[in-house]
Amino acid sequence: MRKITALSLALVLVTTAGCARNRSRGDLPYVARDVGTLYTTAKTRLDRGNYKIAAALFDEVERQHPYSIWARRAQLMGAFSYYLNKDYTQAIQGAQRFLSVHPGNRDAPYAYYLIALCYYEQIVDVTRDQKITAQAQDSLGELVRRYPTSRYAADARLKLDLVRDHLAGKEMEVGRFYERRGQWLAATLRFRKVVDDYQTTTHTPEALMRLTETYLSLGVRAEAEKAAAVLGANYPGTDWYERAYKLMGDHPAKPIAPLAPGEPVLASQPVQSIPGSEGGTPGAAAPGTPTPATPSGAGETPDGNTPSSATPDGGTPGSAGPSAADSPGA
């Protein structure tokens, strides 16, 4: 009986400890409080830097008093608290929930700006996937399109230019990778995308010079001349134009001798037989002249022109976003 009693007591203690542990990991315990006390407590926690607790208290305002005017403010303040705590997923969900319930509210521009900031803060270097960067571009563009005269539009336009420069840097990184491997067509498509879609970024001069390289490697000299001409017309004093000009001079056009009367346009190639086969079975024709190799340094990026491998300047969490004093509930 003593053994059974001790075993039962141990099971009760383990169950109690497990319940306490689960409760500590969950939401705040439901304690009915008036809306003023809840909101003031949450704002005090936010001012002290306890962002996680502040976000939970703002959510509690919305849970206990969903029809109060303070619940609308608490939604946005909770999203802002999650943003300061670098919990970007929760911040985006909170701001999107606010927009779905209050699409015409005067704080809607701030909600769009907060969503864009959450994506902007997660931008990674160009060697990694840029899905978050594309989402930041879409969010910033949505803010500028919907509220072009709001107090957040100017900063959104600046960040949009930096995001586009970052996406262009990703295309250049992939294009240089293909160029180093000798995959000229794939590299050309990447550099062409930079020139067509990101022509106002800082990567356009290099993209035009790389197009000159790849077109020459493909044997399409006319297109190489066009790329070099565009580079010279728009960026005449850059090192990229000097490299393209030298490259065109090193690979001059070779005139084609006219055909004699009666001479066939295509000369017949000798048929080779497969070694060891009986009867001289015809094999593949001899390969033609290989395409010219890319000049030295084609796969390298000159100093000072490497695409940025870090988040654009000004993207430090908390510095780009509005302070607690500028927030809707301040």
XYZ file of C-alpha atoms in Angstrom:
330
model
C 0.000 0.000 0.000
C 2.861 2.399 0.730
C 4.331 1.764 -2.702
C 0.971 2.374 -4.380
C 0.477 5.611 -2.439
C 3.949 6.905 -3.331
C 3.420 6.059 -7.001
C 0.065 7.861 -7.067
C 1.578 10.944 -5.448
C 4.401 10.997 -8.012
C 1.897 10.809 -10.890
C -0.092 13.711 -9.448
C 3.041 15.854 -9.133
C 4.137 15.100 -12.715
C 0.658 15.929 -14.064
C 0.544 19.206 -12.126
C 3.981 20.233 -13.361
C 3.005 19.430 -16.940
C -0.142 21.539 -16.716
C 1.789 24.470 -15.271
C 4.373 24.200 -18.033
C 1.714 24.160 -20.754
C -0.080 27.130 -19.223
C 3.130 29.162 -19.147
C 3.675 28.544 -22.840
C 0.149 29.519 -23.840
C -1.732 32.780 -23.804
C -2.154 35.016 -20.820
C -4.686 33.721 -18.301
C -8.100 35.293 -18.754
C -8.589 37.911 -16.085
C -11.481 40.276 -16.703
C -10.208 43.857 -16.642
C -11.584 47.104 -17.970
C -10.343 48.281 -21.337
C -8.574 51.364 -19.983
C -6.466 49.348 -17.556
C -5.531 46.770 -20.194
C -4.540 49.321 -22.816
C -2.562 51.462 -20.360
C -0.687 48.426 -19.066
C 0.160 47.315 -22.602
C 1.369 50.803 -23.544
C 3.543 50.935 -20.419
C 5.125 47.574 -21.297
C 5.771 48.836 -24.830
C 7.506 51.977 -23.588
C 9.717 49.862 -21.321
C 10.834 47.651 -24.186
C 8.882 44.548 -23.157
C 7.580 44.083 -26.682
C 6.420 40.482 -26.376
C 4.366 41.117 -23.235
C 3.001 44.341 -24.719
C 1.840 42.509 -27.845
C 0.082 39.885 -25.724
C -1.674 42.590 -23.669
C -2.807 44.437 -26.811
C -4.227 41.150 -28.098
C -6.004 40.783 -24.752
C -7.674 44.164 -25.277
C -9.084 42.922 -28.567
C -10.152 39.615 -27.020
C -11.961 41.034 -23.970
C -13.396 44.188 -25.574
C -13.823 43.456 -29.306
C -16.397 46.225 -29.881
C -14.539 48.978 -28.102
C -12.839 51.818 -29.939
C -9.677 50.805 -28.097
C -9.790 47.375 -29.738
C -9.159 48.953 -33.156
C -6.124 50.801 -31.839
C -4.930 47.731 -29.969
C -4.903 45.719 -33.198
C -2.410 48.044 -34.822
C -0.379 48.588 -31.666
C -0.120 44.823 -31.217
C 1.217 44.453 -34.770
C 3.713 47.243 -34.074
C 4.844 45.483 -30.879
C 5.404 42.251 -32.771
C 7.441 44.171 -35.351
C 9.691 45.650 -32.664
C 10.115 42.144 -31.237
C 11.217 40.964 -34.738
C 8.272 38.571 -34.889
C 7.535 39.593 -38.450
C 5.020 36.868 -39.238
C 2.762 37.862 -36.334
C 3.183 41.541 -37.216
C 2.126 40.955 -40.830
C -0.878 38.907 -39.751
C -1.961 41.580 -37.263
C -1.685 44.400 -39.812
C -3.514 42.382 -42.460
C -6.295 41.580 -39.981
C -6.618 45.295 -39.218
C -6.922 46.110 -42.938
C -9.513 43.410 -43.511
C -11.732 44.762 -40.695
C -11.013 48.494 -41.132
C -9.984 49.052 -44.778
C -10.973 52.717 -44.806
C -9.503 53.709 -41.463
C -7.204 56.734 -41.321
C -4.409 54.471 -40.023
C -4.633 52.132 -43.042
C -1.511 53.695 -44.694
C 0.462 52.898 -41.579
C -0.756 49.276 -41.674
C 0.438 48.935 -45.287
C 3.741 50.553 -44.329
C 4.181 48.165 -41.406
C 3.624 45.145 -43.661
C 6.201 46.464 -46.131
C 8.714 47.069 -43.327
C 8.317 43.501 -42.078
C 9.242 42.146 -45.506
C 11.985 44.748 -45.970
C 13.724 43.796 -42.717
C 13.983 40.160 -43.866
C 15.892 40.855 -47.102
C 18.972 38.636 -47.368
C 22.106 38.805 -49.515
C 21.956 38.150 -53.243
C 23.403 34.651 -52.955
C 20.137 33.411 -51.436
C 16.530 33.215 -52.590
C 14.909 36.628 -53.086
C 11.240 35.751 -52.564
C 11.033 38.025 -49.517
C 12.612 40.843 -51.549
C 9.932 40.470 -54.213
C 7.237 40.572 -51.512
C 8.793 43.743 -50.110
C 8.709 45.277 -53.592
C 5.022 44.402 -53.984
C 4.114 45.763 -50.541
C 6.007 49.022 -51.015
C 4.485 49.455 -54.459
C 0.998 48.863 -53.032
C 1.531 51.582 -50.430
C 2.786 54.096 -53.006
C -0.057 53.266 -55.370
C -2.840 53.540 -52.788
C -1.530 56.457 -50.718
C 0.951 58.476 -52.826
C 0.630 61.567 -50.615
C 0.786 59.915 -47.206
C 3.571 60.568 -44.712
C 5.013 57.097 -45.433
C 5.081 57.364 -49.246
C 8.440 59.164 -49.497
C 10.257 56.571 -47.407
C 8.495 53.795 -49.321
C 9.753 55.190 -52.650
C 13.317 55.303 -51.349
C 13.128 51.735 -50.091
C 11.513 50.654 -53.362
C 14.557 51.903 -55.300
C 16.879 49.996 -52.969
C 14.802 46.839 -53.302
C 14.871 47.034 -57.105
C 18.649 47.500 -57.005
C 18.887 44.404 -54.816
C 16.789 42.336 -57.238
C 18.965 43.514 -60.129
C 22.027 42.442 -58.141
C 20.528 38.958 -57.841
C 20.076 38.734 -61.622
C 23.679 39.853 -62.137
C 24.922 37.267 -59.661
C 23.153 34.467 -61.523
C 24.252 35.818 -64.903
C 27.914 35.918 -63.874
C 27.579 32.347 -62.598
C 26.335 31.163 -65.993
C 29.041 33.168 -67.749
C 31.799 31.536 -65.703
C 30.428 28.142 -66.751
C 30.354 29.113 -70.423
C 26.562 29.011 -70.655
C 26.343 32.113 -72.801
C 22.649 32.034 -73.684
C 21.502 31.633 -70.082
C 23.823 34.452 -69.021
C 22.531 36.675 -71.826
C 18.933 36.235 -70.675
C 19.834 37.328 -67.135
C 21.765 40.412 -68.268
C 18.995 41.283 -70.718
C 16.468 41.195 -67.875
C 18.522 43.717 -65.898
C 18.662 46.081 -68.884
C 14.945 45.734 -69.643
C 13.384 45.581 -66.150
C 15.919 47.351 -63.900
C 17.440 49.937 -66.222
C 17.440 52.674 -63.561
C 19.590 50.686 -61.129
C 23.332 50.860 -60.621
C 23.845 47.460 -62.289
C 22.836 48.559 -65.796
C 26.351 49.590 -67.020
C 27.852 46.256 -66.022
C 24.899 44.393 -67.559
C 25.500 46.123 -70.916
C 29.201 45.267 -70.818
C 28.400 41.634 -69.958
C 25.945 41.545 -72.853
C 28.762 42.652 -75.152
C 30.842 39.731 -73.875
C 28.152 37.100 -74.197
C 26.986 38.236 -77.625
C 30.559 38.053 -78.915
C 30.906 34.585 -77.411
C 27.694 33.539 -79.161
C 28.987 34.962 -82.431
C 26.266 37.606 -82.686
C 28.465 40.614 -83.334
C 25.632 42.921 -84.424
C 23.926 42.595 -81.030
C 27.261 43.101 -79.266
C 27.743 46.341 -81.177
C 24.258 47.516 -80.139
C 24.947 46.785 -76.466
C 28.286 48.600 -76.607
C 26.691 51.564 -78.401
C 23.971 51.889 -75.745
C 26.631 51.672 -73.056
C 28.693 54.403 -74.702
C 25.686 56.680 -75.194
C 24.432 56.473 -71.606
C 27.580 55.771 -69.564
C 30.507 57.159 -71.622
C 32.889 57.827 -68.733
C 32.641 54.512 -66.908
C 35.168 51.706 -66.710
C 32.520 49.375 -68.125
C 32.457 51.321 -71.400
C 36.245 51.268 -71.633
C 36.218 47.498 -71.204
C 33.478 47.071 -73.814
C 35.313 49.370 -76.266
C 38.542 47.407 -75.828
C 36.645 44.151 -76.198
C 35.131 45.219 -79.512
C 38.569 46.311 -80.721
C 40.125 42.973 -79.782
C 37.488 41.101 -81.806
C 37.130 43.004 -85.111
C 34.664 41.946 -87.747
C 36.082 39.469 -90.251
C 34.998 40.129 -93.847
C 33.639 37.160 -95.773
C 35.202 36.538 -99.184
C 32.698 36.497 -102.066
C 31.842 33.151 -103.612
C 33.201 32.259 -107.024
C 30.721 31.525 -109.790
C 29.356 28.012 -109.345
C 30.883 27.562 -105.879
C 28.436 25.985 -103.379
C 27.367 28.072 -100.403
C 28.127 25.266 -97.921
C 31.255 23.242 -98.450
C 30.788 19.516 -98.074
C 32.318 18.049 -94.941
C 34.243 14.742 -95.080
C 32.353 11.867 -93.546
C 34.174 10.152 -90.710
C 33.696 6.511 -89.880
C 33.351 5.138 -86.407
C 36.641 3.489 -85.380
C 36.397 -0.283 -85.299
C 33.204 -0.512 -87.335
C 33.038 -2.738 -90.376
C 32.214 -1.396 -93.751
C 32.999 2.209 -92.873
C 29.663 3.093 -91.230
C 29.248 6.863 -91.504
C 29.622 8.711 -88.235
C 29.183 12.282 -87.081
C 30.616 15.139 -89.098
C 33.745 16.826 -87.826
C 32.984 19.669 -85.402
C 33.273 23.194 -86.686
C 35.331 26.040 -85.347
C 34.650 26.650 -81.615
C 33.229 29.959 -80.520
C 35.749 32.504 -79.216
C 36.421 32.329 -75.506
C 35.400 35.163 -73.237
C 38.306 37.569 -72.592
C 40.180 37.378 -69.323
C 38.262 38.733 -66.387
C 34.819 38.263 -67.953
C 33.543 36.282 -65.003
C 35.019 38.620 -62.445
C 33.490 41.758 -61.034
C 35.815 44.795 -60.783
C 36.425 46.229 -57.363
C 33.782 48.588 -56.186
C 31.045 47.202 -58.423
C 30.035 44.027 -56.687
C 26.319 43.837 -55.921
C 25.432 44.499 -52.327
C 25.393 41.372 -50.180
C 23.622 42.911 -47.268
C 20.276 44.444 -46.565
C 20.062 47.962 -48.059
C 21.072 50.798 -45.754
C 18.400 52.114 -43.479
C 16.798 48.753 -42.939
C 17.780 48.282 -39.294
C 14.750 47.029 -37.351
C 13.194 49.828 -35.396
C 15.070 52.645 -37.160
C 13.015 52.604 -40.344
C 9.697 52.032 -38.575
C 7.873 54.763 -36.646
C 8.624 55.189 -32.999
C 6.107 54.516 -30.306
C 5.361 58.236 -30.245
C 4.389 58.152 -33.967
C 2.281 55.018 -33.649
C -1.493 55.308 -33.893
C -2.014 54.649 -30.250
C 0.624 57.038 -28.926
